[in-house]
PDB file of C-alpha atoms in Angstrom:
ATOM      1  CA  UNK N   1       0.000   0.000   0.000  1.00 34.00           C
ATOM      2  CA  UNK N   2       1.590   3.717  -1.091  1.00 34.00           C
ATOM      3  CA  UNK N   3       2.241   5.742   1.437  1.00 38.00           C
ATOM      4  CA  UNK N   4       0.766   9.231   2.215  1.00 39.00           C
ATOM      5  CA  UNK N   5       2.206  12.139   3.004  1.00 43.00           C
ATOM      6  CA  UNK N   6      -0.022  13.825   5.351  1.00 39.00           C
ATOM      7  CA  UNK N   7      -0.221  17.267   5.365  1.00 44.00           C
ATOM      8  CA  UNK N   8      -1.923  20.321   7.384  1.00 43.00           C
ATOM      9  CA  UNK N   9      -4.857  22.376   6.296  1.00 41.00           C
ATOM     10  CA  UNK N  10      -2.234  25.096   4.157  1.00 43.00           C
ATOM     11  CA  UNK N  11      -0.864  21.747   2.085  1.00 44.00           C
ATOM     12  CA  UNK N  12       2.342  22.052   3.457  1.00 41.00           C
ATOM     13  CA  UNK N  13       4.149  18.545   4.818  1.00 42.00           C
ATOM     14  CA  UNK N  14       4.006  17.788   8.768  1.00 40.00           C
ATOM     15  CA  UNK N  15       6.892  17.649  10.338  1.00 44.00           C
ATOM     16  CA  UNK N  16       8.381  13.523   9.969  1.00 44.00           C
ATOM     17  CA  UNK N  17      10.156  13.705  13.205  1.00 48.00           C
ATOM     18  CA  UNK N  18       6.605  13.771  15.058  1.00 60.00           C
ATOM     19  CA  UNK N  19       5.493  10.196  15.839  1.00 75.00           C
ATOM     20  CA  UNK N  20       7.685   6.931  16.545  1.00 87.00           C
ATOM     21  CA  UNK N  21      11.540   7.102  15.094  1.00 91.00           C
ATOM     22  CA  UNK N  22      12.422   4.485  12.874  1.00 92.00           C
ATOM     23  CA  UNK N  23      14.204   1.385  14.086  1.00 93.00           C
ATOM     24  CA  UNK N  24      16.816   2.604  11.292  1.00 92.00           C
ATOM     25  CA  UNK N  25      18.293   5.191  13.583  1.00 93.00           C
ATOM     26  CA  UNK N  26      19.852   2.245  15.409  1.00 95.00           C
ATOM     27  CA  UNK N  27      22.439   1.894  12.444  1.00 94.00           C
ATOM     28  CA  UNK N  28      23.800   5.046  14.002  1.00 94.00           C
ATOM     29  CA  UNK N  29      24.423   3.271  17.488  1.00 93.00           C
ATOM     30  CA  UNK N  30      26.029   0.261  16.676  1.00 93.00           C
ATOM     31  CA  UNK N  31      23.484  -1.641  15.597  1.00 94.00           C
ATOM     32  CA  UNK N  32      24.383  -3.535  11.983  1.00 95.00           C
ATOM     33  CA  UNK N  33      21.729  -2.963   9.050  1.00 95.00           C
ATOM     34  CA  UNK N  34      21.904  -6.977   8.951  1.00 95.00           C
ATOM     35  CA  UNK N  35      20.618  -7.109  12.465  1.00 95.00           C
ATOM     36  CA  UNK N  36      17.735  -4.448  11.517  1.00 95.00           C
ATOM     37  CA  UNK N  37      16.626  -6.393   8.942  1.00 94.00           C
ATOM     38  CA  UNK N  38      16.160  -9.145  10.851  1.00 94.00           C
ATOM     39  CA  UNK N  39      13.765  -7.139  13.714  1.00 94.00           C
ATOM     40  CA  UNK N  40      11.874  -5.654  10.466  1.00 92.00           C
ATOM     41  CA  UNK N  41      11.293  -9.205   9.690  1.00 90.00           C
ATOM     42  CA  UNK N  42       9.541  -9.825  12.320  1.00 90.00           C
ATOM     43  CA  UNK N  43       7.900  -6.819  12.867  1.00 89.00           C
ATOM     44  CA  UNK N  44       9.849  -4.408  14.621  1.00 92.00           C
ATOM     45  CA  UNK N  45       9.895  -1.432  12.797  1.00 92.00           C
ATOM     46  CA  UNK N  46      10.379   1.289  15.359  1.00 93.00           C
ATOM     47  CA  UNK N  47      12.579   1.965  18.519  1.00 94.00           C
ATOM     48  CA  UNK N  48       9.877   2.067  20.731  1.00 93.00           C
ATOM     49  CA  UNK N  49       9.027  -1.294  19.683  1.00 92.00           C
ATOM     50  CA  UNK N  50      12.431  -2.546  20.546  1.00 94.00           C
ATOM     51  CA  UNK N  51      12.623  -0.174  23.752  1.00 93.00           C
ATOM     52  CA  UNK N  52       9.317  -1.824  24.972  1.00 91.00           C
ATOM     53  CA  UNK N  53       9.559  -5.752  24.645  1.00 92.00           C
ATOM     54  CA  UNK N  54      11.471  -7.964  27.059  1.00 93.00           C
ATOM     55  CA  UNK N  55      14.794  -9.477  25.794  1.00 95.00           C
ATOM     56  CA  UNK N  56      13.788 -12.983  25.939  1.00 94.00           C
ATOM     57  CA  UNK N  57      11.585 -11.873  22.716  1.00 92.00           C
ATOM     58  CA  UNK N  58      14.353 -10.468  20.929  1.00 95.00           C
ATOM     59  CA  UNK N  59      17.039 -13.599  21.431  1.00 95.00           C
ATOM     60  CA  UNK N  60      14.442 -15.882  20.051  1.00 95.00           C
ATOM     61  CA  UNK N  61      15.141 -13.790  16.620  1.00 95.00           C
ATOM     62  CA  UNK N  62      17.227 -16.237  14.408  1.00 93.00           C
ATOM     63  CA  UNK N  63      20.784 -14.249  14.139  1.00 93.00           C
ATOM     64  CA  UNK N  64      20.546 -12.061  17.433  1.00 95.00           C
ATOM     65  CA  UNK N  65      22.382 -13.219  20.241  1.00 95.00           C
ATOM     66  CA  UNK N  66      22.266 -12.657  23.966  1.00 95.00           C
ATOM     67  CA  UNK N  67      24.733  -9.751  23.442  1.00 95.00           C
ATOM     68  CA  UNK N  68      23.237  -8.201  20.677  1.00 96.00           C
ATOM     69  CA  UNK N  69      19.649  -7.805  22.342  1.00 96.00           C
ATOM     70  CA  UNK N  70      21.462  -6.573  25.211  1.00 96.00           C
ATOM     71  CA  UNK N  71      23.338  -3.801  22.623  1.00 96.00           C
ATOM     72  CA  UNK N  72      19.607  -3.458  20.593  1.00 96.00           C
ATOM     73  CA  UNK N  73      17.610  -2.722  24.046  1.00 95.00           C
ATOM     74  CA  UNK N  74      20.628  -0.309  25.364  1.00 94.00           C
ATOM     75  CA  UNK N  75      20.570   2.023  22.487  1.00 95.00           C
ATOM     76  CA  UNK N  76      16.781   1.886  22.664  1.00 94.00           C
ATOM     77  CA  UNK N  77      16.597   2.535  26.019  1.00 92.00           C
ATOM     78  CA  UNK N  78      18.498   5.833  25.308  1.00 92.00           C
ATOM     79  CA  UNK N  79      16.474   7.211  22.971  1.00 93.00           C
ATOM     80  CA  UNK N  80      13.519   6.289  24.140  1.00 91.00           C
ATOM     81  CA  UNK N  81      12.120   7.947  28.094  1.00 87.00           C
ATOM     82  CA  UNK N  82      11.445   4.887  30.052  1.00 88.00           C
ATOM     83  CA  UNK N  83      11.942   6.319  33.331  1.00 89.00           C
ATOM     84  CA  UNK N  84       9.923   8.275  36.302  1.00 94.00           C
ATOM     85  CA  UNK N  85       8.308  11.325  35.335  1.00 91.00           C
ATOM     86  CA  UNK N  86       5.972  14.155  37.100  1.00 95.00           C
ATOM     87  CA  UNK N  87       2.337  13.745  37.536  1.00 96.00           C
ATOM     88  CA  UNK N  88       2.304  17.257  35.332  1.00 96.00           C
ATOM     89  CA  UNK N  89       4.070  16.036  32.350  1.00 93.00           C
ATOM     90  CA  UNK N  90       1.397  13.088  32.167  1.00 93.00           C
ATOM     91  CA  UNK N  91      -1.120  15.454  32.614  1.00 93.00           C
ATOM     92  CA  UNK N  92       0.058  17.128  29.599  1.00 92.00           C
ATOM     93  CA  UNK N  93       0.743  14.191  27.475  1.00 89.00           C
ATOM     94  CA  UNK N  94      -2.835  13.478  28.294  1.00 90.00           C
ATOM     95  CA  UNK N  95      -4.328  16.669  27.450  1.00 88.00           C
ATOM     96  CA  UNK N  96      -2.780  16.365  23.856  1.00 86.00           C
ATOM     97  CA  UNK N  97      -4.928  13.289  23.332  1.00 90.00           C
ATOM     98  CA  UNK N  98      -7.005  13.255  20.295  1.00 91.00           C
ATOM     99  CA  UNK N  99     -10.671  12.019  20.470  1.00 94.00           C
ATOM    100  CA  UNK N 100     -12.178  10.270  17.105  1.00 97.00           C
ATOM    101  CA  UNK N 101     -15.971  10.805  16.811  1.00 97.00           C
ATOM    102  CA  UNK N 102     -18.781   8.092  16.628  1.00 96.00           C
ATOM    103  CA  UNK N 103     -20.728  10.056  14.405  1.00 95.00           C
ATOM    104  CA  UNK N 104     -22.910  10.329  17.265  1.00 95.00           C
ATOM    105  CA  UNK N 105     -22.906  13.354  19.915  1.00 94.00           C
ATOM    106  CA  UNK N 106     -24.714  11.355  22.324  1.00 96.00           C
ATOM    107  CA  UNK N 107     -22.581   8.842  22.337  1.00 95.00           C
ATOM    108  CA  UNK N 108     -19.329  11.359  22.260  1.00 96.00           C
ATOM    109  CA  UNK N 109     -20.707  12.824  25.440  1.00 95.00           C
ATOM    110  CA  UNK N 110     -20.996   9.372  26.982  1.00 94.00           C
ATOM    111  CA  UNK N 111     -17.469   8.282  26.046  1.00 94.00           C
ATOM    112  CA  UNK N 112     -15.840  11.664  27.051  1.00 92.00           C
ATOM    113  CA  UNK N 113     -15.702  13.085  23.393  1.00 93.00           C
ATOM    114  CA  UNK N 114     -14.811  10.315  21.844  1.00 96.00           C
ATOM    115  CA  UNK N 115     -12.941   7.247  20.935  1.00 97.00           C
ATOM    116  CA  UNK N 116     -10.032   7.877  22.561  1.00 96.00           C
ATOM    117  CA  UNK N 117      -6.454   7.188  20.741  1.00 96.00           C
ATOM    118  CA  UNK N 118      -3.617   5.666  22.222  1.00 94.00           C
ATOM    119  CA  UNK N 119      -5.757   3.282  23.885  1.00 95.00           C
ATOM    120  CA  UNK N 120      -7.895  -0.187  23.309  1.00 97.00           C
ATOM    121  CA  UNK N 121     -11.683   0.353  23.382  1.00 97.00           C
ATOM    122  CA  UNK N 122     -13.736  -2.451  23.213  1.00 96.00           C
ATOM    123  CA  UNK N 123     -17.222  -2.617  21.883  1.00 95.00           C
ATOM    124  CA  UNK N 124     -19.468  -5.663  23.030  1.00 92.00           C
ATOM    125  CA  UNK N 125     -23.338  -6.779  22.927  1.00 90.00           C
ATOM    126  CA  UNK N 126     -25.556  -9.093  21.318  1.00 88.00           C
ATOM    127  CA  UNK N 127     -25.709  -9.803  17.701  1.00 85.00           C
ATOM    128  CA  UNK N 128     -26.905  -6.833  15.514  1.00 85.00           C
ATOM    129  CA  UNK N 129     -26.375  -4.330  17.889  1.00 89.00           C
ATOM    130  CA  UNK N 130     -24.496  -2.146  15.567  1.00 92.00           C
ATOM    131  CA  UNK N 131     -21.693  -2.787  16.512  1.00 95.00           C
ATOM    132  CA  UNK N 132     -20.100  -3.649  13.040  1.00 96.00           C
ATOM    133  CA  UNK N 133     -21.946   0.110  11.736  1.00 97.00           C
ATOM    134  CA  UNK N 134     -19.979   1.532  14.238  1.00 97.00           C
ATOM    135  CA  UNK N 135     -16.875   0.722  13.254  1.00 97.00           C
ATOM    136  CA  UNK N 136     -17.867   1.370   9.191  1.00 98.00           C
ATOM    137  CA  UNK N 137     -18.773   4.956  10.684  1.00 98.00           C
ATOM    138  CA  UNK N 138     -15.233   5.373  12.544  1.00 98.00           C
ATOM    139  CA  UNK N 139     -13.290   3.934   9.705  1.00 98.00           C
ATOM    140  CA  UNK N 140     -14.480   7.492   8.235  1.00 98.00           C
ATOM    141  CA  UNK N 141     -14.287   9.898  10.856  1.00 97.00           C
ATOM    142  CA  UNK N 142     -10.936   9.256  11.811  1.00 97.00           C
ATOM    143  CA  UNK N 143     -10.002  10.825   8.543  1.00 97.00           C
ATOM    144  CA  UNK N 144     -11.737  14.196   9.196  1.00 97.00           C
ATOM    145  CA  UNK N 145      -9.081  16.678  10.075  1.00 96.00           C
ATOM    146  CA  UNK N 146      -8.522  17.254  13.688  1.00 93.00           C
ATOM    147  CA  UNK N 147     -10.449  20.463  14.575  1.00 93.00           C
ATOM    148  CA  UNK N 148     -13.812  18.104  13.266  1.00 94.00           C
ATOM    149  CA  UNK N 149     -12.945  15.653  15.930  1.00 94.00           C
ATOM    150  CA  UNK N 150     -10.746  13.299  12.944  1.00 96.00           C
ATOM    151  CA  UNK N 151      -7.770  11.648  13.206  1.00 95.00           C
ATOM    152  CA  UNK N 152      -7.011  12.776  10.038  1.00 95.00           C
ATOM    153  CA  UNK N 153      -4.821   9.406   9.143  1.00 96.00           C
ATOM    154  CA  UNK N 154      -5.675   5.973   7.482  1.00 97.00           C
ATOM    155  CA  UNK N 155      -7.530   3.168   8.930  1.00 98.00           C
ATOM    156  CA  UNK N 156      -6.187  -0.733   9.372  1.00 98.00           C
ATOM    157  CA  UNK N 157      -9.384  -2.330   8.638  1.00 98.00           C
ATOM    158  CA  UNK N 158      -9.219  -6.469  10.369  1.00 98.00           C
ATOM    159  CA  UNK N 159     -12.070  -8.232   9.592  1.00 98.00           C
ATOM    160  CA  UNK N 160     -12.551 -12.029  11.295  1.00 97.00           C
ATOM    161  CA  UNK N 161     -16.404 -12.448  10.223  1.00 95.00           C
ATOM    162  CA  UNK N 162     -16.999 -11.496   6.432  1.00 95.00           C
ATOM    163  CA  UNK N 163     -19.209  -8.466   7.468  1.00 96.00           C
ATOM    164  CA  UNK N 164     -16.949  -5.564   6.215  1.00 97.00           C
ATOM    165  CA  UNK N 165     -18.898  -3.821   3.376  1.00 97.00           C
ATOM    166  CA  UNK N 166     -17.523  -1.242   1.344  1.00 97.00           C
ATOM    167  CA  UNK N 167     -20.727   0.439   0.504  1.00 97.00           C
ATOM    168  CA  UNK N 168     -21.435   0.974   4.039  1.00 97.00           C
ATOM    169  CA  UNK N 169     -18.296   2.763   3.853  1.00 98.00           C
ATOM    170  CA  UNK N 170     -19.293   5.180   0.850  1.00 98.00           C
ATOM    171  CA  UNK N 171     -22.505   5.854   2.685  1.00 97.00           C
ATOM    172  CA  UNK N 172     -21.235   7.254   5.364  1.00 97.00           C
ATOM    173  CA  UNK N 173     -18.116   9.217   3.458  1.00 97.00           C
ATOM    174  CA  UNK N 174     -21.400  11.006   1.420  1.00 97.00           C
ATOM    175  CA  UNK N 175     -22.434  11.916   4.867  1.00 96.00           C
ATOM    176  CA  UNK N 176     -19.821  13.526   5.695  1.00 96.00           C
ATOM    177  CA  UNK N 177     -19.264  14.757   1.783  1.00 96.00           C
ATOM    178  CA  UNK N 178     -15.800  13.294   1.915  1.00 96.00           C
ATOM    179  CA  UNK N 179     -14.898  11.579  -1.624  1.00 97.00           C
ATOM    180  CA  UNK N 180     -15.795   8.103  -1.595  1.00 96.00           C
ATOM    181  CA  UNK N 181     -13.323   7.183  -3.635  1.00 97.00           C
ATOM    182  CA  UNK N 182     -10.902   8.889  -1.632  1.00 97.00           C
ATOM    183  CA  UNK N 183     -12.303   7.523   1.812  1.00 98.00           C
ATOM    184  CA  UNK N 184     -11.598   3.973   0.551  1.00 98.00           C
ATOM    185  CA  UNK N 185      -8.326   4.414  -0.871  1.00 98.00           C
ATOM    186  CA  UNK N 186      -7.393   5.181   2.475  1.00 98.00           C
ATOM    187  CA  UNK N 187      -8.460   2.134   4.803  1.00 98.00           C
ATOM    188  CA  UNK N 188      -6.410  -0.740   4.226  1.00 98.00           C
ATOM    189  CA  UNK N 189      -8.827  -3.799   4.806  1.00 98.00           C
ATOM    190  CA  UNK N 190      -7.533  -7.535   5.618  1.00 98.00           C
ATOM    191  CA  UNK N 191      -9.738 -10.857   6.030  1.00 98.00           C
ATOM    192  CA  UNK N 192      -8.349 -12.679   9.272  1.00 97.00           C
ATOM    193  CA  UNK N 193      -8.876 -16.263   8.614  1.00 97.00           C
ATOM    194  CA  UNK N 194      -7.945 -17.955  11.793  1.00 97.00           C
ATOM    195  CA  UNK N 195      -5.817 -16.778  14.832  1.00 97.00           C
ATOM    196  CA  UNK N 196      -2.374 -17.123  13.981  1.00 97.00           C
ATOM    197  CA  UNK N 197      -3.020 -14.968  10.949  1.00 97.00           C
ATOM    198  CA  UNK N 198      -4.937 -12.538  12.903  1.00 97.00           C
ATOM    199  CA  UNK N 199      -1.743 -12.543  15.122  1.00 96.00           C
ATOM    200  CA  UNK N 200       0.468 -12.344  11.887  1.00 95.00           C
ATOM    201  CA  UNK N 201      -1.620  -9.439  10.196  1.00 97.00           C
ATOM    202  CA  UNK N 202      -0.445  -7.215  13.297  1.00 95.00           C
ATOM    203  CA  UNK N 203       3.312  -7.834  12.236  1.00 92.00           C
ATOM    204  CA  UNK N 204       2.141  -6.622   8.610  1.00 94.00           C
ATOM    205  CA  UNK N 205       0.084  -3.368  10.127  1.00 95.00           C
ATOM    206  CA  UNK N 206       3.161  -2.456  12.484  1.00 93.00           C
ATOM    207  CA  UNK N 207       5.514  -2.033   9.187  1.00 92.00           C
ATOM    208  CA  UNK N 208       2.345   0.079   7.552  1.00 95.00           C
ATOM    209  CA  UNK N 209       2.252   2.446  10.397  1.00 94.00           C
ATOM    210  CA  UNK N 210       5.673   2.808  10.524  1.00 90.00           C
ATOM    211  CA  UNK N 211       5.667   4.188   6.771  1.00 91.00           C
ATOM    212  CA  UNK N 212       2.930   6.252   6.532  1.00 93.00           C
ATOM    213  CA  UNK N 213       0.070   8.245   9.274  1.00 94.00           C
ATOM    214  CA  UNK N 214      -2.596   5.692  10.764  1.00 96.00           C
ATOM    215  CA  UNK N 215      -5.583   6.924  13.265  1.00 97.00           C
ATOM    216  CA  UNK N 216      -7.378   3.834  13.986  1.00 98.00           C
ATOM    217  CA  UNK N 217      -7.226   0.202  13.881  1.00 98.00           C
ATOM    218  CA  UNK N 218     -10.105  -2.488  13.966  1.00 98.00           C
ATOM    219  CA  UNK N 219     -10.454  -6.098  14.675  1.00 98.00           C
ATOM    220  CA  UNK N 220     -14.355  -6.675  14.088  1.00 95.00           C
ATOM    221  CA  UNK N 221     -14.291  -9.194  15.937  1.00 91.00           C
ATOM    222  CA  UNK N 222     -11.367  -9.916  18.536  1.00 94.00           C
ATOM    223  CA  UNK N 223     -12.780 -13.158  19.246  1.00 93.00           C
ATOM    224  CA  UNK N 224     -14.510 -14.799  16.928  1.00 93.00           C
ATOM    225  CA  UNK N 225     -11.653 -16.898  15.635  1.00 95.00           C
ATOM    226  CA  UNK N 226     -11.033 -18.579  19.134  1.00 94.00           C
ATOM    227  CA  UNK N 227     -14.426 -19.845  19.629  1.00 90.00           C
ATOM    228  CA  UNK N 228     -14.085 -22.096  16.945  1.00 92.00           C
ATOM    229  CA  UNK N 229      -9.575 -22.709  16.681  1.00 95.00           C
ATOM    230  CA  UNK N 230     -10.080 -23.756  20.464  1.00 94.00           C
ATOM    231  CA  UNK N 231     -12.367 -26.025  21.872  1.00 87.00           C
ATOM    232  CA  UNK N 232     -12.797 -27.115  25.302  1.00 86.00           C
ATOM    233  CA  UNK N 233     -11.144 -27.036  28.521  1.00 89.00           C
ATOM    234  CA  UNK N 234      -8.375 -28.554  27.913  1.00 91.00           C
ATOM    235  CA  UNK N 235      -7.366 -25.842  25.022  1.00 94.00           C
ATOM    236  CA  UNK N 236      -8.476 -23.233  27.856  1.00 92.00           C
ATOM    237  CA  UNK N 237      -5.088 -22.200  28.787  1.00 94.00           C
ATOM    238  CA  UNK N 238      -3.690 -22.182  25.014  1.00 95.00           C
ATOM    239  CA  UNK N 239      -6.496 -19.719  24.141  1.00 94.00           C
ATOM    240  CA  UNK N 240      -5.785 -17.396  26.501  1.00 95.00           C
ATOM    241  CA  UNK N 241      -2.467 -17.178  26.281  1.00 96.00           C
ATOM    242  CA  UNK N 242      -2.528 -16.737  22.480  1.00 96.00           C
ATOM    243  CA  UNK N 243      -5.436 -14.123  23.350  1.00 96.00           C
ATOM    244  CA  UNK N 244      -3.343 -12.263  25.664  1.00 96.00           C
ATOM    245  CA  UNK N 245      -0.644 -12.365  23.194  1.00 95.00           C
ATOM    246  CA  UNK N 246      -2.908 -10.768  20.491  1.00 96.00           C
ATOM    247  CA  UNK N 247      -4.349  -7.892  22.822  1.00 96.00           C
ATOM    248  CA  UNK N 248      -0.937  -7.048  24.207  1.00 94.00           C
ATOM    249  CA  UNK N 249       0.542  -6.831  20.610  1.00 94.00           C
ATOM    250  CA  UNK N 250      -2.772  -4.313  20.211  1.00 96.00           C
ATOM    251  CA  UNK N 251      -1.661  -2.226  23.145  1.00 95.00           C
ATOM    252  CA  UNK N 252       2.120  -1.886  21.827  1.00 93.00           C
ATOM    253  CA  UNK N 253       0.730  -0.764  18.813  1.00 94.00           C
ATOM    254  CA  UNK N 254      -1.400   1.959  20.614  1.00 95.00           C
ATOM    255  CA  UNK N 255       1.601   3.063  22.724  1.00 92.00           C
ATOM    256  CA  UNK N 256       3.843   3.030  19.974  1.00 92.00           C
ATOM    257  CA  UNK N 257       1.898   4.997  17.368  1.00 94.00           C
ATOM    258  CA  UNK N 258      -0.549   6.755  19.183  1.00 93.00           C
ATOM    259  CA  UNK N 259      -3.490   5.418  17.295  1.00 96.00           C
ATOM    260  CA  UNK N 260      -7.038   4.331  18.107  1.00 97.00           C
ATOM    261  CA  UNK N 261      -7.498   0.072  18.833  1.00 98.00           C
ATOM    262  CA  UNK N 262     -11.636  -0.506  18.344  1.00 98.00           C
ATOM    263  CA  UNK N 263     -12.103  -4.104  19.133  1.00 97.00           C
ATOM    264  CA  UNK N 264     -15.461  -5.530  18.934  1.00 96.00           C
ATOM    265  CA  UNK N 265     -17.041  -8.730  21.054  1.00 93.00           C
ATOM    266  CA  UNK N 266     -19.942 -10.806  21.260  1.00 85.00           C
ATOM    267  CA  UNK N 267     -21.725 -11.581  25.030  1.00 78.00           C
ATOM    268  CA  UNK N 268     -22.704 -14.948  26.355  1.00 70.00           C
ATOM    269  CA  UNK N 269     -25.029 -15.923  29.296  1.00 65.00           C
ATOM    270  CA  UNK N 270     -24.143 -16.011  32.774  1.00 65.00           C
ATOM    271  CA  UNK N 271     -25.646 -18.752  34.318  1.00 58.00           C
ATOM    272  CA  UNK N 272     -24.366 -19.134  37.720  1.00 61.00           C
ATOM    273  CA  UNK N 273     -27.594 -19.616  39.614  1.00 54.00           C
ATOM    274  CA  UNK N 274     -28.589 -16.990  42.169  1.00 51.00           C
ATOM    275  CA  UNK N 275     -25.968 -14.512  40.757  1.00 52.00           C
ATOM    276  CA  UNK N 276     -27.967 -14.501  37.495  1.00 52.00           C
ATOM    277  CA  UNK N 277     -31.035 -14.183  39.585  1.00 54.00           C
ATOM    278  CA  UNK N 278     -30.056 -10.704  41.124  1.00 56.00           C
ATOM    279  CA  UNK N 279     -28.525  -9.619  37.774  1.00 60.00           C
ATOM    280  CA  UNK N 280     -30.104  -6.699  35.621  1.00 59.00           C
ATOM    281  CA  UNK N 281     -28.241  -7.946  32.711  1.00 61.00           C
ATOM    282  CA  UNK N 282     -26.356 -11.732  33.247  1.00 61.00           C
ATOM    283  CA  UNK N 283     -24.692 -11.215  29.966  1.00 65.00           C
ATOM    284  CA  UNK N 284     -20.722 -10.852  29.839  1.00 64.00           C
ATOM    285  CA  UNK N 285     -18.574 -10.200  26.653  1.00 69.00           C
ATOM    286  CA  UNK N 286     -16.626 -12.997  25.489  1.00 63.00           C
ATOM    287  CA  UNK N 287     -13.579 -14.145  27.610  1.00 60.00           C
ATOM    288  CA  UNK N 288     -14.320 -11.401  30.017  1.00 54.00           C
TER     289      UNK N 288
END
């Protein structure tokens, strides 16, 4: 996918040294361009992705020794602020938060203003609830500049069910009288077709993001796949380890590019007896 230089409301080209620096600055430190290759490979295409994973994930890299990860997570360490800071400074960072609309200003108010980026928002209930609408409707907004409550980047578009629809898209883009043709261009959509790829599409979106401005990401649904590539209790423990996996890879990818994570969920019953019985609602999402 061609990547696209995003610019401010003059025309004129933002600044490229706002966002994550590029795991190629390492060259400069030490590091060989063999050895970067090999972290790109695998999805590492920034130092803050280095800077936040644990070394036993980088000496399980074919070609990178014990010393080397040590070397890798050194240099990232000092480029990247890992450290204590004051309560004020995070009140800042927070402030500087951008919000992506719903399309709805109910629902904004409810949610604070928004869907808020740099973090994981999950969006559960029963089947159609909307929830998949929701997400056609965000895939646009977050490309409305900033001042109209946008993101104004691209959206990463993974889709576990079959129910992404491209005319749902163009609907909404008319709303907004955004070019349709335009509005597509600029969500990059992939079918997950069981976990591991749904996993292995994250390695794919990190090295997207890394070249060109992103707002939001979707997984419609998170779950979906592990109802059916796990079965039983005695896959439990497998499935939630590969499910932690796959929402902590989200999460790195929020910290590490400031974007939006929208993950949608289905509910189950909760039948435990008399705690159903005093319940309002005894549905749950899906793995808690």
């Amino acid at each position: 996918m061609a990547s696209m230089d995003v610019q401010n409301d003059d025309g004129k080209e933002l600044d490229e040294s706002i966002g994550p620096l590029p795991i190629s600055k390492l060259e400069s430190r030490g590091v060989s361009a063999g050895d970067i290759k090999k972290l790109q490979e695998v999805g590492y295409h920034t130092i803050e992705s280095i800077a936040f994973s644990p070394k036993k994930q980088l000496i399980i890299i074919k070609g990178i020794s014990e010393a080397k990860a040590d070397k890798i997570l050194s240099e990232a360490s000092k480029l990247i602020p890992m450290g204590f800071t004051t309560a004020t400074e995070c009140h800042l960072r927070r402030s500087e938060i951008a919000q992506l609309t719903t399309g709805s200003s109910e629902l904004d108010k409810l949610l604070s203003g928004g869907i808020e980026t740099g973090s994981i928002t999950e969006m559960f209930g029963e089947f159609r609830t909307g929830k998949t609408q929701l997400c056609h409707t965000l895939a646009v907004t977050c490309q409305l500049p900033i001042d109209l409550a946008g993101g104004e980047g691209k959206c990463l578009y993974i889709d576990t069910e079959g129910t992404f629809r491209p005319e749902r898209i163009l609907a909404v883009a008319e709303k907004y009288k955004l070019s349709g043709t335009d509005v597509l261009d600029n969500i990059a959509y992939a079918r997950a077709y069981n976990t591991d790829h749904q996993l292995q599409l994250l390695v794919q979106a990190s090295g997207m993001m890394s070249e060109s401005r992103y707002a939001l990401l979707i997984v419609d649904s998170a779950t979906s796949l592990y109802r059916t590539d796990y079965s039983g209790r005695g896959e439990l423990s497998a499935r939630q380890m590969h499910l932690a996996k796959f929402l902590r890879a989200l999460q790195r990818m929020a910290d590490e590019f400031g974007i939006a994570v929208v993950i949608t969920n289905q509910v189950v019953a909760q039948v435990d007896g008399a705690a159903s019985m005093f319940s309002v609602d005894p549905k749950k999402p899906i793995e808690g």
